[in-house]
mmCIF file of C-alpha atoms and ligand atoms in Angstrom:
data_model
loop_
_atom_site.group_PDB
_atom_site.id
_atom_site.type_symbol
_atom_site.label_atom_id
_atom_site.label_comp_id
_atom_site.label_asym_id
_atom_site.label_seq_id
_atom_site.Cartn_x
_atom_site.Cartn_y
_atom_site.Cartn_z
ATOM 1 C CA MET V 1 -40.735 7.855 -27.384
ATOM 2 C CA LYS V 2 -38.121 6.200 -29.518
ATOM 3 C CA PHE V 3 -35.218 6.137 -27.008
ATOM 4 C CA ASP V 4 -34.572 6.414 -23.285
ATOM 5 C CA ARG V 5 -33.119 9.878 -22.735
ATOM 6 C CA HIS V 6 -29.897 8.975 -20.909
ATOM 7 C CA ARG V 7 -28.195 12.031 -22.289
ATOM 8 C CA ARG V 8 -30.393 14.446 -20.320
ATOM 9 C CA LEU V 9 -28.145 14.119 -17.304
ATOM 10 C CA ARG V 10 -24.911 14.556 -19.296
ATOM 11 C CA SER V 11 -25.595 17.935 -20.855
ATOM 12 C CA SER V 12 -23.080 20.128 -18.982
ATOM 13 C CA GLN V 13 -20.278 19.864 -16.447
ATOM 14 C CA SER V 14 -22.533 21.247 -13.710
ATOM 15 C CA MET V 15 -25.220 18.709 -14.555
ATOM 16 C CA ARG V 16 -22.673 15.879 -14.604
ATOM 17 C CA ASN V 17 -21.261 17.004 -11.265
ATOM 18 C CA MET V 18 -24.739 17.052 -9.775
ATOM 19 C CA VAL V 19 -25.326 13.374 -10.569
ATOM 20 C CA LYS V 20 -21.737 12.178 -10.036
ATOM 21 C CA GLU V 21 -21.550 8.949 -8.027
ATOM 22 C CA THR V 22 -17.855 8.491 -7.274
ATOM 23 C CA TYR V 23 -15.285 10.894 -5.865
ATOM 24 C CA VAL V 24 -11.603 10.701 -5.063
ATOM 25 C CA HIS V 25 -10.692 12.685 -1.944
ATOM 26 C CA LYS V 26 -7.321 13.682 -0.587
ATOM 27 C CA SER V 27 -8.274 11.959 2.651
ATOM 28 C CA ASP V 28 -8.490 8.630 0.756
ATOM 29 C CA LEU V 29 -4.800 8.667 -0.097
ATOM 30 C CA ILE V 30 -1.855 6.923 1.525
ATOM 31 C CA TYR V 31 1.548 7.857 0.140
ATOM 32 C CA PRO V 32 4.376 5.258 0.267
ATOM 33 C CA ILE V 33 7.919 6.576 0.825
ATOM 34 C CA PHE V 34 11.199 4.630 0.548
ATOM 35 C CA VAL V 35 13.594 5.563 3.329
ATOM 36 C CA ILE V 36 17.282 4.692 3.151
ATOM 37 C CA GLU V 37 19.574 4.484 6.158
ATOM 38 C CA GLU V 38 22.618 6.174 4.594
ATOM 39 C CA ASP V 39 22.741 9.997 4.792
ATOM 40 C CA ASN V 40 22.227 12.553 2.014
ATOM 41 C CA ILE V 41 20.740 10.270 -0.586
ATOM 42 C CA LYS V 42 17.964 11.204 -2.972
ATOM 43 C CA ASN V 43 18.134 8.402 -5.445
ATOM 44 C CA GLU V 44 15.480 8.274 -8.171
ATOM 45 C CA ILE V 45 14.259 4.717 -8.800
ATOM 46 C CA SER V 46 14.899 4.058 -12.466
ATOM 47 C CA SER V 47 11.697 2.094 -13.026
ATOM 48 C CA MET V 48 9.612 4.564 -10.990
ATOM 49 C CA PRO V 49 10.363 8.093 -12.268
ATOM 50 C CA GLY V 50 9.434 10.700 -9.654
ATOM 51 C CA ILE V 51 9.846 8.259 -6.738
ATOM 52 C CA TYR V 52 13.029 8.255 -4.663
ATOM 53 C CA GLN V 53 14.983 6.383 -2.065
ATOM 54 C CA LEU V 54 15.327 9.152 0.517
ATOM 55 C CA SER V 55 17.668 9.528 3.481
ATOM 56 C CA LEU V 56 16.223 10.216 6.900
ATOM 57 C CA ASN V 57 17.844 13.656 6.913
ATOM 58 C CA LEU V 58 15.899 14.555 3.756
ATOM 59 C CA LEU V 59 12.634 12.990 4.851
ATOM 60 C CA GLU V 60 11.183 15.990 6.668
ATOM 61 C CA GLU V 61 11.175 18.060 3.486
ATOM 62 C CA GLU V 62 9.301 15.341 1.598
ATOM 63 C CA LEU V 63 6.797 14.913 4.422
ATOM 64 C CA LYS V 64 6.193 18.652 4.536
ATOM 65 C CA GLU V 65 5.496 18.762 0.826
ATOM 66 C CA ALA V 66 3.048 15.853 1.095
ATOM 67 C CA TYR V 67 1.414 17.338 4.203
ATOM 68 C CA ASP V 68 1.030 20.787 2.642
ATOM 69 C CA LEU V 69 -0.612 19.227 -0.398
ATOM 70 C CA GLY V 70 -3.200 17.649 1.921
ATOM 71 C CA ILE V 71 -1.942 14.086 2.354
ATOM 72 C CA ARG V 72 -2.731 12.673 5.803
ATOM 73 C CA GLY V 73 -1.464 9.100 5.443
ATOM 74 C CA VAL V 74 2.032 7.821 4.698
ATOM 75 C CA MET V 75 3.680 4.442 4.634
ATOM 76 C CA PHE V 76 7.425 3.921 4.996
ATOM 77 C CA PHE V 77 9.498 1.205 3.376
ATOM 78 C CA GLY V 78 13.012 0.848 4.743
ATOM 79 C CA ILE V 79 16.297 0.145 3.007
ATOM 80 C CA PRO V 80 18.569 -0.829 5.913
ATOM 81 C CA ASN V 81 22.387 -0.803 5.900
ATOM 82 C CA GLU V 82 22.519 -4.368 7.118
ATOM 83 C CA LYS V 83 20.434 -7.456 6.459
ATOM 84 C CA ASP V 84 20.531 -10.886 8.065
ATOM 85 C CA ALA V 85 18.740 -14.234 7.930
ATOM 86 C CA CYS V 86 15.952 -13.285 10.326
ATOM 87 C CA GLY V 87 15.437 -9.644 9.390
ATOM 88 C CA THR V 88 16.615 -8.127 12.687
ATOM 89 C CA GLY V 89 16.498 -4.623 11.174
ATOM 90 C CA ALA V 90 12.713 -4.837 11.053
ATOM 91 C CA PHE V 91 12.189 -5.027 14.811
ATOM 92 C CA ILE V 92 15.058 -3.181 16.520
ATOM 93 C CA ASP V 93 14.316 0.065 18.362
ATOM 94 C CA ASP V 94 16.577 2.127 16.168
ATOM 95 C CA GLY V 95 15.581 0.434 12.907
ATOM 96 C CA ILE V 96 15.134 2.664 9.893
ATOM 97 C CA ILE V 97 11.320 2.490 9.969
ATOM 98 C CA GLN V 98 11.175 3.148 13.698
ATOM 99 C CA LYS V 99 13.379 6.223 13.174
ATOM 100 C CA ALA V 100 11.296 7.452 10.224
ATOM 101 C CA THR V 101 8.100 6.952 12.212
ATOM 102 C CA ARG V 102 9.403 8.867 15.230
ATOM 103 C CA LEU V 103 10.577 11.721 13.036
ATOM 104 C CA SER V 104 7.296 11.917 11.170
ATOM 105 C CA LYS V 105 5.162 11.832 14.330
ATOM 106 C CA SER V 106 7.274 14.512 16.029
ATOM 107 C CA LYS V 107 7.010 16.939 13.098
ATOM 108 C CA PHE V 108 3.520 16.142 11.766
ATOM 109 C CA PRO V 109 1.476 14.591 14.582
ATOM 110 C CA ASP V 110 -1.753 14.336 12.597
ATOM 111 C CA LEU V 111 -0.126 12.695 9.584
ATOM 112 C CA LEU V 112 -1.064 9.024 10.003
ATOM 113 C CA VAL V 113 1.812 6.563 9.764
ATOM 114 C CA VAL V 114 0.810 3.188 8.370
ATOM 115 C CA ALA V 115 3.502 0.616 9.227
ATOM 116 C CA ASP V 116 4.152 -2.145 6.685
ATOM 117 C CA THR V 117 4.879 -5.127 8.885
ATOM 118 C CA CYS V 118 7.085 -7.476 6.902
ATOM 119 C CA LEU V 119 10.614 -8.847 6.956
ATOM 120 C CA CYS V 120 11.494 -8.960 3.242
ATOM 121 C CA GLU V 121 13.414 -5.685 3.170
ATOM 122 C CA TYR V 122 15.493 -6.841 6.148
ATOM 123 C CA THR V 123 16.276 -10.476 5.358
ATOM 124 C CA ASP V 124 19.428 -11.268 3.351
ATOM 125 C CA HIS V 125 17.451 -13.830 1.305
ATOM 126 C CA GLY V 126 14.611 -11.357 0.609
ATOM 127 C CA HIS V 127 11.746 -13.564 1.761
ATOM 128 C CA CYS V 128 8.966 -12.249 4.011
ATOM 129 C CA GLY V 129 9.801 -14.639 6.857
ATOM 130 C CA VAL V 130 12.592 -16.874 8.151
ATOM 131 C CA ILE V 131 13.602 -19.857 6.035
ATOM 132 C CA ASP V 132 13.274 -23.443 7.163
ATOM 133 C CA GLU V 133 16.535 -25.084 6.039
ATOM 134 C CA ALA V 134 14.877 -28.455 5.496
ATOM 135 C CA THR V 135 12.238 -27.260 3.054
ATOM 136 C CA SER V 136 13.815 -24.021 1.779
ATOM 137 C CA ASP V 137 10.382 -22.510 2.335
ATOM 138 C CA VAL V 138 9.371 -19.939 4.945
ATOM 139 C CA ASP V 139 8.767 -21.277 8.432
ATOM 140 C CA ASN V 140 5.297 -19.921 9.185
ATOM 141 C CA ASP V 141 5.262 -19.978 12.971
ATOM 142 C CA LYS V 142 8.827 -18.831 13.546
ATOM 143 C CA SER V 143 8.180 -15.960 11.175
ATOM 144 C CA LEU V 144 5.063 -15.004 13.120
ATOM 145 C CA GLU V 145 7.078 -14.474 16.309
ATOM 146 C CA LEU V 146 9.358 -12.008 14.541
ATOM 147 C CA LEU V 147 6.460 -10.261 12.847
ATOM 148 C CA VAL V 148 4.773 -9.723 16.213
ATOM 149 C CA LYS V 149 8.017 -8.198 17.503
ATOM 150 C CA THR V 150 8.126 -5.979 14.411
ATOM 151 C CA ALA V 151 4.531 -4.777 14.884
ATOM 152 C CA VAL V 152 5.096 -4.002 18.566
ATOM 153 C CA SER V 153 8.293 -2.061 17.843
ATOM 154 C CA GLN V 154 6.477 -0.078 15.136
ATOM 155 C CA ALA V 155 3.676 0.689 17.576
ATOM 156 C CA LYS V 156 6.200 1.805 20.201
ATOM 157 C CA ALA V 157 7.791 4.137 17.648
ATOM 158 C CA GLY V 158 4.398 5.827 17.211
ATOM 159 C CA ALA V 159 2.796 4.152 14.183
ATOM 160 C CA ASP V 160 -0.950 4.781 13.918
ATOM 161 C CA ILE V 161 -1.917 1.678 11.916
ATOM 162 C CA ILE V 162 -0.214 -1.717 11.639
ATOM 163 C CA ALA V 163 -0.366 -3.191 8.132
ATOM 164 C CA PRO V 164 1.001 -6.739 8.101
ATOM 165 C CA SER V 165 1.943 -7.683 4.529
ATOM 166 C CA ASN V 166 3.796 -10.943 5.043
ATOM 167 C CA MET V 167 0.967 -13.424 4.292
ATOM 168 C CA MET V 168 1.916 -15.953 6.980
ATOM 169 C CA ASP V 169 -1.085 -17.974 8.159
ATOM 170 C CA GLY V 170 -2.557 -16.587 11.360
ATOM 171 C CA PHE V 171 -0.711 -13.284 11.163
ATOM 172 C CA VAL V 172 -3.655 -11.071 12.087
ATOM 173 C CA ALA V 173 -4.530 -13.080 15.213
ATOM 174 C CA GLU V 174 -0.926 -13.253 16.414
ATOM 175 C CA ILE V 175 -0.240 -9.581 15.791
ATOM 176 C CA ARG V 176 -3.532 -8.592 17.469
ATOM 177 C CA ALA V 177 -2.629 -10.645 20.544
ATOM 178 C CA GLY V 178 0.920 -9.267 20.615
ATOM 179 C CA LEU V 179 -0.255 -5.661 20.313
ATOM 180 C CA ASP V 180 -2.885 -6.130 23.027
ATOM 181 C CA GLN V 181 -0.366 -7.721 25.338
ATOM 182 C CA ALA V 182 1.986 -4.777 24.851
ATOM 183 C CA GLY V 183 -0.869 -2.382 25.716
ATOM 184 C CA PHE V 184 -1.775 -1.268 22.191
ATOM 185 C CA ILE V 185 -5.391 -2.333 22.363
ATOM 186 C CA ASN V 186 -6.549 0.591 20.242
ATOM 187 C CA MET V 187 -4.074 0.032 17.412
ATOM 188 C CA PRO V 188 -5.964 -0.770 14.175
ATOM 189 C CA ILE V 189 -4.773 -3.571 11.914
ATOM 190 C CA MET V 190 -4.959 -3.016 8.171
ATOM 191 C CA SER V 191 -4.450 -6.500 6.797
ATOM 192 C CA TYR V 192 -2.831 -7.221 3.470
ATOM 193 C CA GLY V 193 -4.776 -10.480 3.595
ATOM 194 C CA ILE V 194 -5.705 -10.468 -0.082
ATOM 195 C CA LYS V 195 -2.295 -10.223 -1.682
ATOM 196 C CA TYR V 196 -1.672 -11.946 -4.967
ATOM 197 C CA ALA V 197 1.691 -13.340 -6.097
ATOM 198 C CA SER V 198 1.950 -10.641 -8.748
ATOM 199 C CA SER V 199 4.540 -9.513 -11.272
ATOM 200 C CA PHE V 200 3.252 -5.979 -10.770
ATOM 201 C CA TYR V 201 5.539 -5.727 -7.697
ATOM 202 C CA GLY V 202 8.675 -5.798 -9.879
ATOM 203 C CA PRO V 203 9.652 -2.112 -9.646
ATOM 204 C CA PHE V 204 9.019 -2.101 -5.861
ATOM 205 C CA ARG V 205 11.614 -4.804 -5.434
ATOM 206 C CA GLU V 206 14.166 -2.602 -7.177
ATOM 207 C CA ALA V 207 13.093 0.362 -5.043
ATOM 208 C CA ALA V 208 13.159 -1.486 -1.718
ATOM 209 C CA GLU V 209 16.043 -3.770 -2.704
ATOM 210 C CA GLY V 210 13.997 -6.722 -1.482
ATOM 211 C CA ALA V 211 13.757 -9.249 -4.328
ATOM 212 C CA PRO V 212 13.952 -12.863 -3.127
ATOM 213 C CA SER V 213 17.429 -14.281 -3.808
ATOM 214 C CA PHE V 214 15.950 -17.723 -4.547
ATOM 215 C CA GLY V 215 12.504 -19.061 -5.338
ATOM 216 C CA ASP V 216 9.427 -16.862 -5.364
ATOM 217 C CA ARG V 217 6.536 -15.954 -3.069
ATOM 218 C CA LYS V 218 3.971 -18.324 -4.476
ATOM 219 C CA THR V 219 3.916 -20.498 -1.356
ATOM 220 C CA TYR V 220 2.557 -17.621 0.711
ATOM 221 C CA GLN V 221 0.975 -15.148 -1.721
ATOM 222 C CA MET V 222 -2.237 -15.902 -3.607
ATOM 223 C CA ASP V 223 -2.647 -17.356 -7.093
ATOM 224 C CA PRO V 224 -3.928 -14.647 -9.486
ATOM 225 C CA SER V 225 -6.369 -17.200 -10.923
ATOM 226 C CA ASN V 226 -8.325 -17.474 -7.690
ATOM 227 C CA ARG V 227 -11.381 -15.610 -6.543
ATOM 228 C CA LEU V 228 -12.928 -17.908 -3.935
ATOM 229 C CA GLU V 229 -9.600 -18.034 -2.141
ATOM 230 C CA ALA V 230 -9.941 -14.280 -1.560
ATOM 231 C CA PHE V 231 -13.208 -14.952 0.282
ATOM 232 C CA ARG V 232 -11.456 -17.478 2.520
ATOM 233 C CA GLU V 233 -8.690 -14.988 3.292
ATOM 234 C CA LEU V 234 -11.267 -12.298 4.027
ATOM 235 C CA GLU V 235 -13.240 -14.564 6.322
ATOM 236 C CA SER V 236 -10.230 -15.679 8.342
ATOM 237 C CA ASP V 237 -8.874 -12.145 8.684
ATOM 238 C CA ILE V 238 -12.237 -10.895 9.926
ATOM 239 C CA LYS V 239 -12.358 -13.732 12.475
ATOM 240 C CA GLU V 240 -8.820 -12.932 13.561
ATOM 241 C CA GLY V 241 -9.783 -9.300 14.163
ATOM 242 C CA CYS V 242 -8.589 -7.167 11.284
ATOM 243 C CA ASP V 243 -10.030 -3.654 11.078
ATOM 244 C CA MET V 244 -9.363 -2.854 7.411
ATOM 245 C CA MET V 245 -8.635 -5.013 4.409
ATOM 246 C CA ILE V 246 -6.133 -4.372 1.609
ATOM 247 C CA VAL V 247 -6.555 -5.801 -1.873
ATOM 248 C CA LYS V 248 -3.273 -5.864 -3.759
ATOM 249 C CA PRO V 249 -2.587 -5.208 -6.639
ATOM 250 C CA ALA V 250 -5.531 -2.984 -7.589
ATOM 251 C CA LEU V 251 -6.098 -2.400 -11.281
ATOM 252 C CA SER V 252 -6.086 -6.002 -12.497
ATOM 253 C CA TYR V 253 -8.080 -6.988 -9.385
ATOM 254 C CA LEU V 254 -11.012 -4.566 -9.440
ATOM 255 C CA ASP V 255 -13.373 -7.553 -9.513
ATOM 256 C CA ILE V 256 -11.896 -8.715 -6.213
ATOM 257 C CA ILE V 257 -12.297 -5.259 -4.667
ATOM 258 C CA ARG V 258 -15.961 -5.332 -5.678
ATOM 259 C CA ASP V 259 -16.374 -8.864 -4.300
ATOM 260 C CA VAL V 260 -14.874 -7.861 -0.967
ATOM 261 C CA ARG V 261 -17.080 -4.750 -0.859
ATOM 262 C CA ASN V 262 -20.180 -6.874 -1.413
ATOM 263 C CA ARG V 263 -19.203 -9.379 1.263
ATOM 264 C CA SER V 264 -17.975 -7.228 4.098
ATOM 265 C CA ASP V 265 -18.517 -3.876 5.710
ATOM 266 C CA LEU V 266 -14.845 -3.359 6.571
ATOM 267 C CA PRO V 267 -13.072 -0.337 5.118
ATOM 268 C CA ILE V 268 -11.292 -1.524 1.964
ATOM 269 C CA VAL V 269 -7.918 -0.325 0.777
ATOM 270 C CA ALA V 270 -6.748 -0.670 -2.834
ATOM 271 C CA TYR V 271 -2.966 -0.910 -3.231
ATOM 272 C CA ASN V 272 -2.126 0.743 -6.562
ATOM 273 C CA VAL V 273 1.239 -1.032 -6.776
ATOM 274 C CA SER V 274 4.592 -0.126 -8.262
ATOM 275 C CA GLY V 275 4.103 -1.849 -11.629
ATOM 276 C CA GLU V 276 0.824 0.002 -12.144
ATOM 277 C CA TYR V 277 2.647 3.263 -11.431
ATOM 278 C CA SER V 278 5.574 2.420 -13.725
ATOM 279 C CA MET V 279 3.416 1.430 -16.689
ATOM 280 C CA THR V 280 1.362 4.596 -16.471
ATOM 281 C CA LYS V 281 4.474 6.758 -16.029
ATOM 282 C CA ALA V 282 6.282 5.129 -18.938
ATOM 283 C CA ALA V 283 3.371 5.703 -21.312
ATOM 284 C CA SER V 284 3.035 9.260 -20.067
ATOM 285 C CA LEU V 285 6.748 10.059 -20.465
ATOM 286 C CA ASN V 286 6.491 8.808 -24.036
ATOM 287 C CA GLY V 287 3.669 11.240 -24.654
ATOM 288 C CA TRP V 288 1.271 8.396 -25.407
ATOM 289 C CA ILE V 289 -1.341 9.184 -22.772
ATOM 290 C CA ASP V 290 -2.593 12.144 -20.740
ATOM 291 C CA GLU V 291 -1.148 11.311 -17.320
ATOM 292 C CA GLU V 292 -3.550 13.419 -15.261
ATOM 293 C CA LYS V 293 -6.655 12.096 -16.968
ATOM 294 C CA ILE V 294 -5.469 8.477 -16.918
ATOM 295 C CA VAL V 295 -4.424 8.601 -13.255
ATOM 296 C CA MET V 296 -7.732 10.120 -12.178
ATOM 297 C CA GLU V 297 -9.650 7.556 -14.225
ATOM 298 C CA GLN V 298 -7.643 4.764 -12.582
ATOM 299 C CA MET V 299 -8.283 6.162 -9.090
ATOM 300 C CA THR V 300 -11.976 6.602 -9.843
ATOM 301 C CA SER V 301 -12.186 2.990 -11.006
ATOM 302 C CA MET V 302 -10.776 1.746 -7.681
ATOM 303 C CA LYS V 303 -13.244 3.872 -5.719
ATOM 304 C CA ARG V 304 -16.125 2.771 -7.981
ATOM 305 C CA ALA V 305 -15.135 -0.867 -7.450
ATOM 306 C CA GLY V 306 -15.645 -0.272 -3.733
ATOM 307 C CA ALA V 307 -12.327 0.893 -2.269
ATOM 308 C CA ASP V 308 -12.461 3.468 0.508
ATOM 309 C CA MET V 309 -8.752 4.253 0.507
ATOM 310 C CA ILE V 310 -5.940 4.023 -2.026
ATOM 311 C CA ILE V 311 -2.247 3.468 -1.384
ATOM 312 C CA THR V 312 -0.596 5.120 -4.365
ATOM 313 C CA TYR V 313 2.748 6.525 -5.527
ATOM 314 C CA PHE V 314 0.683 9.142 -7.414
ATOM 315 C CA ALA V 315 -0.683 10.613 -4.146
ATOM 316 C CA LYS V 316 1.076 13.979 -4.438
ATOM 317 C CA ASP V 317 0.103 14.353 -8.105
ATOM 318 C CA ILE V 318 -3.512 13.519 -7.318
ATOM 319 C CA CYS V 319 -3.651 16.271 -4.675
ATOM 320 C CA LYS V 320 -2.451 18.741 -7.318
ATOM 321 C CA TYR V 321 -5.021 17.481 -9.825
ATOM 322 C CA LEU V 322 -7.798 17.767 -7.235
ATOM 323 C CA ASP V 323 -6.733 21.361 -6.483
ATOM 324 C CA GLY V 324 -6.830 22.324 -10.144
ATOM 325 C CA GLY V 325 -9.471 20.213 -11.836
ATOM 326 C CA ASP V 326 -13.121 19.307 -11.824
ATOM 327 C CA TYR V 327 -13.147 15.804 -10.332
HETATM 328 C C1 LIG W 1 6.173 -6.481 1.269
HETATM 329 C C2 LIG W 1 5.592 -5.558 0.269
HETATM 330 C C3 LIG W 1 5.732 -5.618 -1.120
HETATM 331 C C4 LIG W 1 5.006 -4.549 -1.628
HETATM 332 C C5 LIG W 1 4.477 -3.848 -0.558
HETATM 333 N N1 LIG W 1 4.842 -4.503 0.617
HETATM 334 C C6 LIG W 1 6.535 -6.547 -1.948
HETATM 335 C C7 LIG W 1 6.058 -7.913 -2.151
HETATM 336 O O1 LIG W 1 5.079 -8.367 -1.575
HETATM 337 O O2 LIG W 1 6.715 -8.621 -2.891
HETATM 338 C C8 LIG W 1 4.839 -4.227 -3.074
HETATM 339 C C9 LIG W 1 4.246 -2.924 -3.359
HETATM 340 C C10 LIG W 1 4.408 -2.429 -4.737
HETATM 341 O O3 LIG W 1 4.716 -3.153 -5.691
HETATM 342 O O4 LIG W 1 4.218 -1.216 -4.889
HETATM 343 N N2 LIG W 1 6.887 -5.828 2.239
#
């Protein structure tokens, strides 16, 4: 025979489906929603067409739509009325996220709420922790105390999963201890331990109004050039007791997702971040690409790289594609 016959298994859609290796399921998806404290606002984010800052009084409608489409995981990002130096809004009982979580759990009990545990949307300087005046850098250990308070208040409000995204050293261990002490021994931690200092977060910072007012996040987020550093982060988070691992961003970091898959048996989450959404949307709105096909190819690539779950602003669209198409 002159050639291997690879094409034998590609001859029809039914044949291709029979040998298909990678699927995207609705149950893989986590949908992020921006919640704003003021009433009656549905404010489209200019760099993220189709994504809104939504008031609490309009949230139920959005949750119902997502739920009816088949989404079973959401994540809330808060835009509080007031910010201060230590991010008090993140850990008070009637904080915006706590309110959104309570509302969601009371209306849709089996919709999982993943709580992003960070201070950057609540600090007036926009950093993920409190600032040490002497160094103008974040004070790791002081920030940890506040992050533990934030996680516990999110758990009390009914969150199902705590996802610390602040990148302080030791955050998984401290949050685990704090949750256990408060009685939440069964609360899973989804760690954002592998989080690169990426420009792909740009549109998110407009959406969540949380850009740092000085400096950048390079002293606590990872250098995009580094791969071995991701292994060190993974190892320490596993030791500290994390239950799931996020790799963020996703599309320029598929190699890292694959590395993490090969090195650990933890469930892996790919965060398909705001800049990835915006670039795809912009090309689609210009008529340059087929949005449905491109989005599904992107999602498939994250699953193929080894992700089990995907946090994505496209979650609702994907549910519609899955209902209508052959994926
Ligand atoms: C931190 C947080 C950020 C994102 C998710 N959680 C911002 C950052 O780390 O700078 C970015 C997500 C995105 O770009 O979609 N609270």
